Each structure stands twice: as C-alpha cells, then as structure tokens.
Amino acid sequence: MRISFSKTKTKKESIPDSHKFTPDFNSVIFIIVWNSLGFFFIEFMITYLIKQVWSSSAAQLGLFFSFITLGGLISSSFVGYLADRISKKKLVMIGAFGRGSSYFGLYISILFQSLNGIYISAFLLGVGAHLFWIPLDTIISEKSSKYYRSSAFGKRRFALGIGLVIGTVVGFSIFGIASAFIPENNFILYGVIPIYGIANFYAGIKFWRKVDEDQIFKYPDEDIQELSVEQDHISDEPKPPVHFYLLGIILLFSGFFLSAINIGFYRPFIQPFVLENINSNAGLVAWFYLPTAVIGTLIAPKLGTLADNINPYIGIIFASFLGGIVTLLIINSANLLIFAFLLIVDNTIMMTVNFVFINFLSRVSIKNRGKIFGLVAVLESIGMIIGPLLGGIVWDTVSKFAPFIISVMVEWALIPFFIIGIYILLPHIVESKKNKIDSQKT
C-alpha cells in the first residue's frame, strides 16, 4: 500500500513542503492508515452488539467506553513523561502491538458472548491507544513547522480517515455478505477484527524501521537557533504574575477536563438514539455513517490549514455555538439523510477546533511537549470515564433526549474557560508565531 499525503500543488501554492515538514514526515503519517482500519467498524459493531443484540442497558454500554478511557488514563499518566525521555518510536510500536492484541481479545469475547471479556479488551485497547498517540503526536510536532502545525495534524486526520474508510468498507462488506448467507456464524461475521489486529502489528514494525526520530524540523528562512533552549526564546518576554499565569493554566486544563466529560456524556449515545428513533436497520445506519468519515478525510488537510490561520478566540466561540445548535438539530432530525448531513457538519466543527487546540498545545513547550500531551490525555481520560457513565444513567432515568440537551448547555458554558485561559497563556508560549506576523508586515 503506497499513499501520498502531500497536497496537490496549485498555482497559489508557493511554499514547498520542505519549509513545512521533514523529508520523512509522510513515513510518520503512513502508520496511521494501518492503525485506523478498525476504528469505525469496531466501535459501531461493539455498540450495536451490547445495546441491540445483547439487550444491555445504556449504563452497560457506557461502561465499554469508560473501560477504554480507564486504560488510556493509566497509560497516559506515564507515557507523556516517557515520550520526553526514551525512544518515541519504541513507544509507538508498543502501542500498535497493544491495540492489535486488544482486537484479538474483542474477537474472542464476541465469539464467547462475554461482556466482561469485552470490558477487559476495551481496557487494553485504551492502554495501547495512548501508548501510540501521545508519542506519535510528539513526533509529528517535532517534524513540522510551528507555522503549519495544524496542517500537519490535518494530514494525520487525513491518513486516519483513509484507513477508517478502507477498513469500514472491507469490514461491512464481509459482515453484509456473511449476514445474508450465514447470519449465525459469528466466526465469519466478525472475522475482519483479527485482520485489523494484524494490520496494527505490521504498522508498528514498519514505523520502527522507516522513521528517524532524530530528524526534526529545521527552520530554513529564520534566525532561529536552538529552539530547544526555551529560556533564550522567552527571556525578553514580560512574564505575568504567577497567580495570573496559574489562573490561565487552571482555566484551560479545566476546560479540557469538563469538555471531555461532556463529549462522553452524549457522544456514545448518538448511534443508539438513531437506531431507536430514526431507523432500526443497523447495516443501513452504518452506511449513512460512512460519508461522515469520507468527507472528513477529504477536507481534513484544508481544515488544518484553516486552523493555522484562524483567530483562536473566534474559532472557539463560533465552533461552540454552532456545534451546540447542530447537536439539537441532530436529535430532532426526521430521516437518515438529514442525520448524516448534520453529523458531517458536527464532525467538521469538532475537527477544526481540535486542530486549533493541538496547534496551541504543541507550541507551549518544546522540552516538555510529551508531558503536556500526556497531561491533556489524563484529564480527557478521566472525563471520558465519568461522561459515559453519567450519560447512561441520564438516558435510563430521565429521557433519551436529556444527555444531548444537557451537553449543549455545558458546551456553551465552557467557552469562557478556553477564551480566558488562552488569552492569559498565548503571549508566553515558547513557539510564538510573531516572526511570521512580522515578516508579513514587511
């Protein structure tokens, strides 16, 4: 499999990729295609099995997602520290092998109809996922220019989407054919899951052999020397009072934590909501989900470019308000076509604001970049453990609409956390974009 992630050049393109990324950047991104093959199929089918086939409660479904994030919480509590101290390539490979092993566990649990086995495998999946993503995101940051950091993560999302689409088409094709001829044969119905596991093993080995983690991005056209010496870069910057700076940190990271709870509060229940209120045909719903991944894949690099240039305050406010409105429209949609369109809009909004956040976080510190990604992952993991559990309880005890309505109010309430936090911290981040702004003025 050979896929190019370089953007097609147009007449407007004036900046070569060598001024944006290292020569081996595409090799870094390549692993994501293989790693993401099972993302959609596994999440969709496990959710379908637990809620619809095994007739479990919404709270039990929430436990599946909570175990994933519990595993992620444990691994993210130390992997960020390790990513700044030992080989990131080794951590990525271990994470890929962990994900692959968890897929085999899920497959065996399905064959034996073991909900506890699903939970154990979900926990291992979470451990492997954060062992994979935190050091990989650190490598992506090191191999990309600070001016095109969101574009780099847009390419990351592009690769993820390609793998997701390929894996989804293959997985549901096998599932659909098996359902038509041997519907009771779980061995064949879900036989693609161990194939996803093997793909993760292959990706980890390939990454280890092809990527040079010592090759970091060098700025060719700027008087930037030794960016790793952070004190030299910020020595002339006025420093805010300690309490004021601490307030910015608390607000920003509290926002990430509460936002993670909020996402977990409603996101896992979109699929059951659609199956119970719009269309009960799981196969048909899955094919309507697919365009959201396809379109997200196609536009991810463009969204990354947009996030590199967008005002973070305007982007966050606009995305939060529009995202809440779209969520309300989703739970009031009348058919699958409208639902699919709204989900595309919702995913587009989430991708763009995520690129804005990861751009900012990757520039806060160079020496401690892995620790920052790890800390965010810890907070998000705790939030994603709490969120699905609370959402499932609200679904079961209040109404099926309640998790979505509550999430919209929380999303809007979190806007000041991010705006004020970024406002306080932005002037004092290590990788400032002032050089680019100044050069554009001259």
C-alpha positions as semicolon CSV with decimal commas, in nm:
position;residue;x (nm);y (nm);z (nm)
1;M;0,000;0,000;0,000
2;R;0,154;0,333;-0,107
3;I;-0,036;0,653;-0,041
4;S;0,084;1,010;-0,078
5;F;-0,026;1,262;0,179
6;S;0,121;1,565;0,006
7;K;-0,133;1,823;-0,104
8;T;-0,182;1,867;-0,476
9;K;0,008;2,174;-0,590
10;T;-0,186;2,460;-0,739
11;K;-0,090;2,798;-0,882
12;K;-0,144;2,952;-0,542
13;E;0,099;2,711;-0,372
14;S;0,425;2,896;-0,313
15;I;0,571;2,732;-0,005
16;P;0,744;2,395;-0,060
17;D;0,678;2,106;0,175
18;S;1,044;2,122;0,284
19;H;0,957;2,451;0,458
20;K;0,669;2,280;0,640
21;F;0,773;1,922;0,724
22;T;1,076;1,695;0,743
23;P;1,152;1,465;0,446
24;D;1,032;1,157;0,637
25;F;0,707;1,317;0,754
26;N;0,490;1,101;0,525
27;S;0,651;0,788;0,673
28;V;0,534;0,906;1,015
29;I;0,180;0,959;0,888
30;F;0,175;0,628;0,698
31;I;0,136;0,416;1,013
32;I;-0,198;0,580;1,089
33;V;-0,362;0,428;0,780
34;W;-0,294;0,076;0,904
35;N;-0,365;0,159;1,267
36;S;-0,707;0,312;1,195
37;L;-0,855;0,036;0,977
38;G;-1,080;-0,092;1,255
39;F;-1,178;0,234;1,422
40;F;-1,532;0,275;1,290
41;F;-1,626;-0,089;1,239
42;I;-1,527;-0,195;1,590
43;E;-1,689;0,099;1,770
44;F;-2,008;0,065;1,567
45;M;-2,038;-0,314;1,596
46;I;-1,948;-0,336;1,965
47;T;-2,204;-0,064;2,041
48;Y;-2,460;-0,249;1,830
49;L;-2,383;-0,582;2,000
50;I;-2,403;-0,451;2,356
51;K;-2,716;-0,239;2,316
52;Q;-2,921;-0,405;2,043
53;V;-2,809;-0,771;2,017
54;W;-2,731;-0,845;2,381
55;S;-3,003;-0,605;2,505
56;S;-2,778;-0,449;2,768
57;S;-2,860;-0,120;2,939
58;A;-2,726;0,218;2,835
59;A;-2,517;0,221;3,153
60;Q;-2,355;-0,109;3,048
61;L;-2,283;0,041;2,707
62;G;-2,128;0,341;2,882
63;L;-1,900;0,103;3,072
64;F;-1,747;-0,012;2,742
65;F;-1,630;0,341;2,664
66;S;-1,533;0,401;3,025
67;F;-1,304;0,097;3,026
68;I;-1,135;0,224;2,710
69;T;-1,067;0,557;2,875
70;L;-0,965;0,394;3,204
71;G;-0,691;0,210;3,016
72;G;-0,596;0,534;2,846
73;L;-0,587;0,713;3,180
74;I;-0,341;0,466;3,325
75;S;-0,106;0,470;3,024
76;S;-0,127;0,846;2,968
77;S;-0,027;0,908;3,329
78;F;0,328;0,795;3,248
79;V;0,368;0,781;2,869
80;G;0,398;1,159;2,835
81;Y;0,695;1,152;3,073
82;L;0,847;0,858;2,884
83;A;0,795;1,030;2,547
84;D;1,028;1,312;2,659
85;R;1,294;1,071;2,789
86;I;1,314;0,750;2,581
87;S;1,263;0,641;2,221
88;K;0,926;0,759;2,093
89;K;0,948;0,507;1,809
90;K;0,960;0,225;2,061
91;L;0,653;0,359;2,243
92;V;0,459;0,392;1,917
93;M;0,544;0,033;1,823
94;I;0,442;-0,096;2,168
95;G;0,115;0,097;2,139
96;A;0,046;-0,051;1,796
97;F;0,106;-0,402;1,928
98;G;-0,118;-0,328;2,226
99;R;-0,403;-0,217;2,002
100;G;-0,360;-0,523;1,782
101;S;-0,370;-0,757;2,082
102;S;-0,688;-0,591;2,213
103;Y;-0,862;-0,655;1,880
104;F;-0,795;-1,027;1,916
105;G;-0,939;-1,004;2,269
106;L;-1,256;-0,835;2,140
107;Y;-1,298;-1,101;1,873
108;I;-1,266;-1,387;2,121
109;S;-1,509;-1,213;2,360
110;I;-1,766;-1,180;2,081
111;L;-1,737;-1,550;1,997
112;F;-1,796;-1,642;2,361
113;Q;-2,056;-1,364;2,411
114;S;-1,865;-1,236;2,712
115;L;-1,945;-0,881;2,817
116;N;-1,669;-0,896;3,079
117;G;-1,426;-1,002;2,809
118;I;-1,535;-0,700;2,605
119;Y;-1,461;-0,475;2,901
120;I;-1,114;-0,627;2,958
121;S;-1,027;-0,592;2,589
122;A;-1,159;-0,234;2,590
123;F;-0,926;-0,157;2,881
124;L;-0,628;-0,298;2,689
125;L;-0,736;-0,101;2,384
126;G;-0,725;0,220;2,587
127;V;-0,378;0,139;2,721
128;G;-0,244;0,073;2,372
129;A;-0,415;0,375;2,219
130;H;-0,244;0,629;2,446
131;L;0,090;0,449;2,423
132;F;0,051;0,502;2,049
133;W;-0,094;0,851;2,010
134;I;0,095;1,059;2,266
135;P;0,448;0,981;2,138
136;L;0,323;0,989;1,777
137;D;0,175;1,338;1,825
138;T;0,503;1,448;1,981
139;I;0,693;1,320;1,677
140;I;0,450;1,495;1,441
141;S;0,507;1,821;1,629
142;E;0,885;1,781;1,611
143;K;0,876;1,710;1,238
144;S;0,659;2,008;1,139
145;S;0,696;2,385;1,134
146;K;0,518;2,578;1,407
147;Y;0,351;2,783;1,131
148;Y;0,197;2,469;0,975
149;R;0,139;2,258;1,285
150;S;-0,238;2,236;1,231
151;S;-0,174;2,137;0,869
152;A;0,048;1,857;0,997
153;F;-0,229;1,729;1,221
154;G;-0,471;1,773;0,932
155;K;-0,259;1,525;0,738
156;R;-0,272;1,300;1,043
157;R;-0,652;1,313;1,034
158;F;-0,648;1,262;0,656
159;A;-0,449;0,940;0,697
160;L;-0,678;0,826;0,978
161;G;-0,979;0,884;0,754
162;I;-0,831;0,686;0,466
163;G;-0,766;0,388;0,692
164;L;-1,107;0,422;0,853
165;V;-1,287;0,424;0,517
166;I;-1,092;0,128;0,379
167;G;-1,143;-0,071;0,697
168;T;-1,512;0,016;0,714
169;V;-1,583;-0,084;0,354
170;V;-1,398;-0,413;0,393
171;G;-1,547;-0,486;0,735
172;F;-1,909;-0,416;0,649
173;S;-1,878;-0,591;0,312
174;I;-1,768;-0,910;0,489
175;F;-2,033;-0,859;0,757
176;G;-2,308;-0,795;0,500
177;I;-2,225;-1,096;0,285
178;A;-2,196;-1,321;0,591
179;S;-2,526;-1,189;0,728
180;A;-2,701;-1,280;0,403
181;F;-2,574;-1,638;0,384
182;I;-2,457;-1,745;0,732
183;P;-2,612;-1,499;0,979
184;E;-2,550;-1,718;1,284
185;N;-2,178;-1,767;1,218
186;N;-2,007;-1,509;1,440
187;F;-1,667;-1,651;1,343
188;I;-1,716;-1,518;0,988
189;L;-1,941;-1,220;1,070
190;Y;-1,672;-1,057;1,282
191;G;-1,373;-1,226;1,118
192;V;-1,231;-0,894;0,998
193;I;-1,149;-0,785;1,355
194;P;-0,835;-1,003;1,392
195;I;-0,728;-0,879;1,049
196;Y;-0,733;-0,528;1,191
197;G;-0,513;-0,659;1,473
198;I;-0,257;-0,797;1,229
199;A;-0,255;-0,462;1,046
200;N;-0,156;-0,291;1,372
201;F;0,133;-0,534;1,421
202;Y;0,254;-0,464;1,067
203;A;0,225;-0,087;1,115
204;G;0,429;-0,091;1,434
205;I;0,714;-0,285;1,272
206;K;0,707;-0,064;0,962
207;F;0,719;0,252;1,173
208;W;1,014;0,125;1,372
209;R;1,211;0,052;1,054
210;K;1,128;0,361;0,846
211;V;1,110;0,663;1,079
212;D;1,414;0,854;1,206
213;E;1,303;1,026;1,525
214;D;1,629;1,222;1,545
215;Q;1,541;1,409;1,226
216;I;1,347;1,714;1,349
217;F;1,225;2,015;1,152
218;K;1,477;2,292;1,086
219;Y;1,364;2,644;1,003
220;P;1,539;2,742;0,678
221;D;1,440;3,109;0,648
222;E;1,450;3,238;1,003
223;D;1,712;3,339;1,256
224;I;1,600;3,070;1,497
225;Q;1,876;2,891;1,680
226;E;1,829;2,608;1,921
227;L;1,456;2,632;1,977
228;S;1,501;2,365;2,240
229;V;1,661;2,626;2,467
230;E;1,330;2,769;2,576
231;Q;1,468;3,020;2,821
232;D;1,663;3,201;2,547
233;H;1,350;3,237;2,340
234;I;1,135;3,384;2,613
235;S;1,388;3,573;2,818
236;D;1,286;3,910;2,674
237;E;0,914;3,846;2,716
238;P;0,741;4,011;3,011
239;K;0,624;3,740;3,246
240;P;0,279;3,762;3,402
241;P;0,229;3,740;3,779
242;V;0,248;3,380;3,897
243;H;-0,112;3,376;4,020
244;F;-0,237;3,521;3,691
245;Y;-0,042;3,263;3,489
246;L;-0,167;2,984;3,715
247;L;-0,524;3,104;3,657
248;G;-0,474;3,063;3,282
249;I;-0,343;2,710;3,325
250;I;-0,628;2,612;3,559
251;L;-0,896;2,755;3,328
252;L;-0,754;2,594;3,013
253;F;-0,699;2,248;3,153
254;S;-1,025;2,255;3,349
255;G;-1,192;2,330;3,017
256;F;-1,031;2,023;2,860
257;F;-1,141;1,807;3,154
258;L;-1,503;1,928;3,159
259;S;-1,523;1,916;2,780
260;A;-1,414;1,550;2,786
261;I;-1,687;1,470;3,038
262;N;-1,935;1,650;2,816
263;I;-1,833;1,465;2,500
264;G;-1,855;1,131;2,680
265;F;-2,189;1,236;2,824
266;Y;-2,364;1,235;2,486
267;R;-2,138;1,110;2,205
268;P;-2,161;0,732;2,273
269;F;-2,542;0,753;2,262
270;I;-2,585;0,908;1,916
271;Q;-2,582;0,566;1,749
272;P;-2,838;0,405;1,987
273;F;-3,054;0,718;1,952
274;V;-3,057;0,684;1,573
275;L;-3,130;0,310;1,584
276;E;-3,417;0,356;1,828
277;N;-3,570;0,676;1,691
278;I;-3,484;0,714;1,322
279;N;-3,406;0,374;1,168
280;S;-3,352;0,035;1,335
281;N;-3,158;-0,119;1,045
282;A;-2,801;-0,132;1,179
283;G;-2,645;-0,202;0,839
284;L;-2,826;0,089;0,676
285;V;-2,733;0,326;0,958
286;A;-2,368;0,218;0,926
287;W;-2,360;0,311;0,557
288;F;-2,506;0,652;0,638
289;Y;-2,233;0,699;0,898
290;L;-1,963;0,627;0,640
291;P;-1,995;0,953;0,438
292;T;-1,912;1,149;0,753
293;A;-1,574;0,976;0,762
294;V;-1,518;1,010;0,386
295;I;-1,590;1,382;0,376
296;G;-1,394;1,441;0,694
297;T;-1,099;1,263;0,531
298;L;-1,113;1,477;0,218
299;I;-1,133;1,811;0,396
300;A;-0,906;1,743;0,696
301;P;-0,592;1,897;0,533
302;K;-0,793;2,208;0,439
303;L;-0,930;2,234;0,792
304;G;-0,576;2,207;0,925
305;T;-0,468;2,494;0,701
306;L;-0,767;2,696;0,820
307;A;-0,678;2,629;1,183
308;D;-0,322;2,752;1,120
309;N;-0,459;3,092;1,023
310;I;-0,781;3,130;1,219
311;N;-0,810;3,356;1,523
312;P;-0,838;3,105;1,811
313;Y;-1,093;3,314;2,001
314;I;-1,327;3,349;1,703
315;G;-1,280;2,983;1,613
316;I;-1,367;2,856;1,962
317;I;-1,671;3,081;2,007
318;F;-1,810;3,009;1,661
319;A;-1,748;2,633;1,684
320;S;-1,902;2,601;2,029
321;F;-2,222;2,788;1,946
322;L;-2,267;2,623;1,608
323;G;-2,180;2,279;1,747
324;G;-2,449;2,309;2,013
325;I;-2,710;2,410;1,757
326;V;-2,615;2,118;1,531
327;T;-2,646;1,873;1,824
328;L;-3,000;1,994;1,890
329;L;-3,083;1,955;1,520
330;I;-2,942;1,600;1,516
331;I;-3,178;1,475;1,787
332;N;-3,471;1,633;1,603
333;S;-3,381;1,504;1,255
334;A;-3,652;1,309;1,078
335;N;-3,456;1,079;0,848
336;L;-3,112;0,933;0,787
337;L;-3,019;1,177;0,510
338;I;-3,067;1,479;0,735
339;F;-2,892;1,298;1,020
340;A;-2,588;1,216;0,802
341;F;-2,560;1,576;0,679
342;L;-2,579;1,715;1,033
343;L;-2,322;1,463;1,156
344;I;-2,085;1,575;0,880
345;V;-2,125;1,936;0,995
346;D;-2,076;1,836;1,359
347;N;-1,760;1,635;1,284
348;T;-1,621;1,919;1,072
349;I;-1,668;2,165;1,358
350;M;-1,505;1,929;1,608
351;M;-1,206;1,862;1,381
352;T;-1,140;2,231;1,322
353;V;-1,149;2,332;1,687
354;N;-0,934;2,029;1,779
355;F;-0,672;2,145;1,528
356;V;-0,677;2,489;1,689
357;F;-0,623;2,341;2,035
358;I;-0,348;2,097;1,934
359;N;-0,168;2,375;1,748
360;F;-0,164;2,584;2,065
361;L;-0,066;2,299;2,298
362;S;0,219;2,183;2,072
363;R;0,378;2,530;2,093
364;V;0,354;2,581;2,470
365;S;0,679;2,395;2,537
366;I;0,933;2,203;2,332
367;K;1,123;2,020;2,605
368;N;0,803;1,913;2,783
369;R;0,580;1,862;2,479
370;G;0,519;1,495;2,555
371;K;0,426;1,575;2,916
372;I;0,173;1,835;2,801
373;F;0,008;1,591;2,560
374;G;0,014;1,332;2,838
375;L;-0,148;1,566;3,090
376;V;-0,426;1,655;2,846
377;A;-0,477;1,284;2,776
378;V;-0,501;1,212;3,151
379;L;-0,765;1,482;3,202
380;E;-0,958;1,373;2,894
381;S;-0,941;1,009;3,003
382;I;-1,083;1,086;3,346
383;G;-1,354;1,292;3,181
384;M;-1,436;1,015;2,936
385;I;-1,472;0,767;3,220
386;I;-1,716;0,989;3,404
387;G;-1,907;1,114;3,099
388;P;-2,043;0,787;2,953
389;L;-2,145;0,663;3,298
390;L;-2,338;0,982;3,375
391;G;-2,483;0,993;3,026
392;G;-2,601;0,633;3,050
393;I;-2,770;0,699;3,385
394;V;-2,943;1,010;3,249
395;W;-3,053;0,816;2,938
396;D;-3,201;0,536;3,151
397;T;-3,362;0,751;3,422
398;V;-3,455;1,084;3,261
399;S;-3,502;1,057;2,884
400;K;-3,319;0,973;2,564
401;F;-3,304;1,342;2,476
402;A;-3,162;1,459;2,810
403;P;-2,790;1,377;2,753
404;F;-2,787;1,579;2,432
405;I;-2,972;1,883;2,570
406;I;-2,754;1,896;2,882
407;S;-2,437;1,863;2,671
408;V;-2,529;2,169;2,464
409;M;-2,571;2,386;2,774
410;V;-2,238;2,265;2,913
411;E;-2,062;2,325;2,579
412;W;-2,173;2,687;2,573
413;A;-2,084;2,736;2,941
414;L;-1,724;2,623;2,877
415;I;-1,646;2,896;2,622
416;P;-1,508;3,144;2,883
417;F;-1,275;2,876;3,022
418;F;-1,094;2,839;2,690
419;I;-1,104;3,204;2,584
420;I;-0,965;3,345;2,909
421;G;-0,714;3,060;2,952
422;I;-0,567;3,106;2,603
423;Y;-0,571;3,486;2,640
424;I;-0,354;3,461;2,951
425;L;-0,111;3,199;2,816
426;L;-0,077;3,290;2,447
427;P;0,178;3,573;2,484
428;H;0,413;3,347;2,679
429;I;0,426;3,024;2,477
430;V;0,770;2,912;2,356
431;E;0,698;2,868;1,985
432;S;0,549;3,208;1,911
433;K;0,429;3,297;1,561
434;K;0,549;3,656;1,594
435;N;0,824;3,602;1,337
436;K;0,569;3,508;1,074
437;I;0,343;3,800;1,159
438;D;0,635;4,043;1,148
439;S;0,755;3,909;0,815
440;Q;0,412;3,952;0,666
441;K;0,412;4,319;0,771
442;T;0,745;4,392;0,598
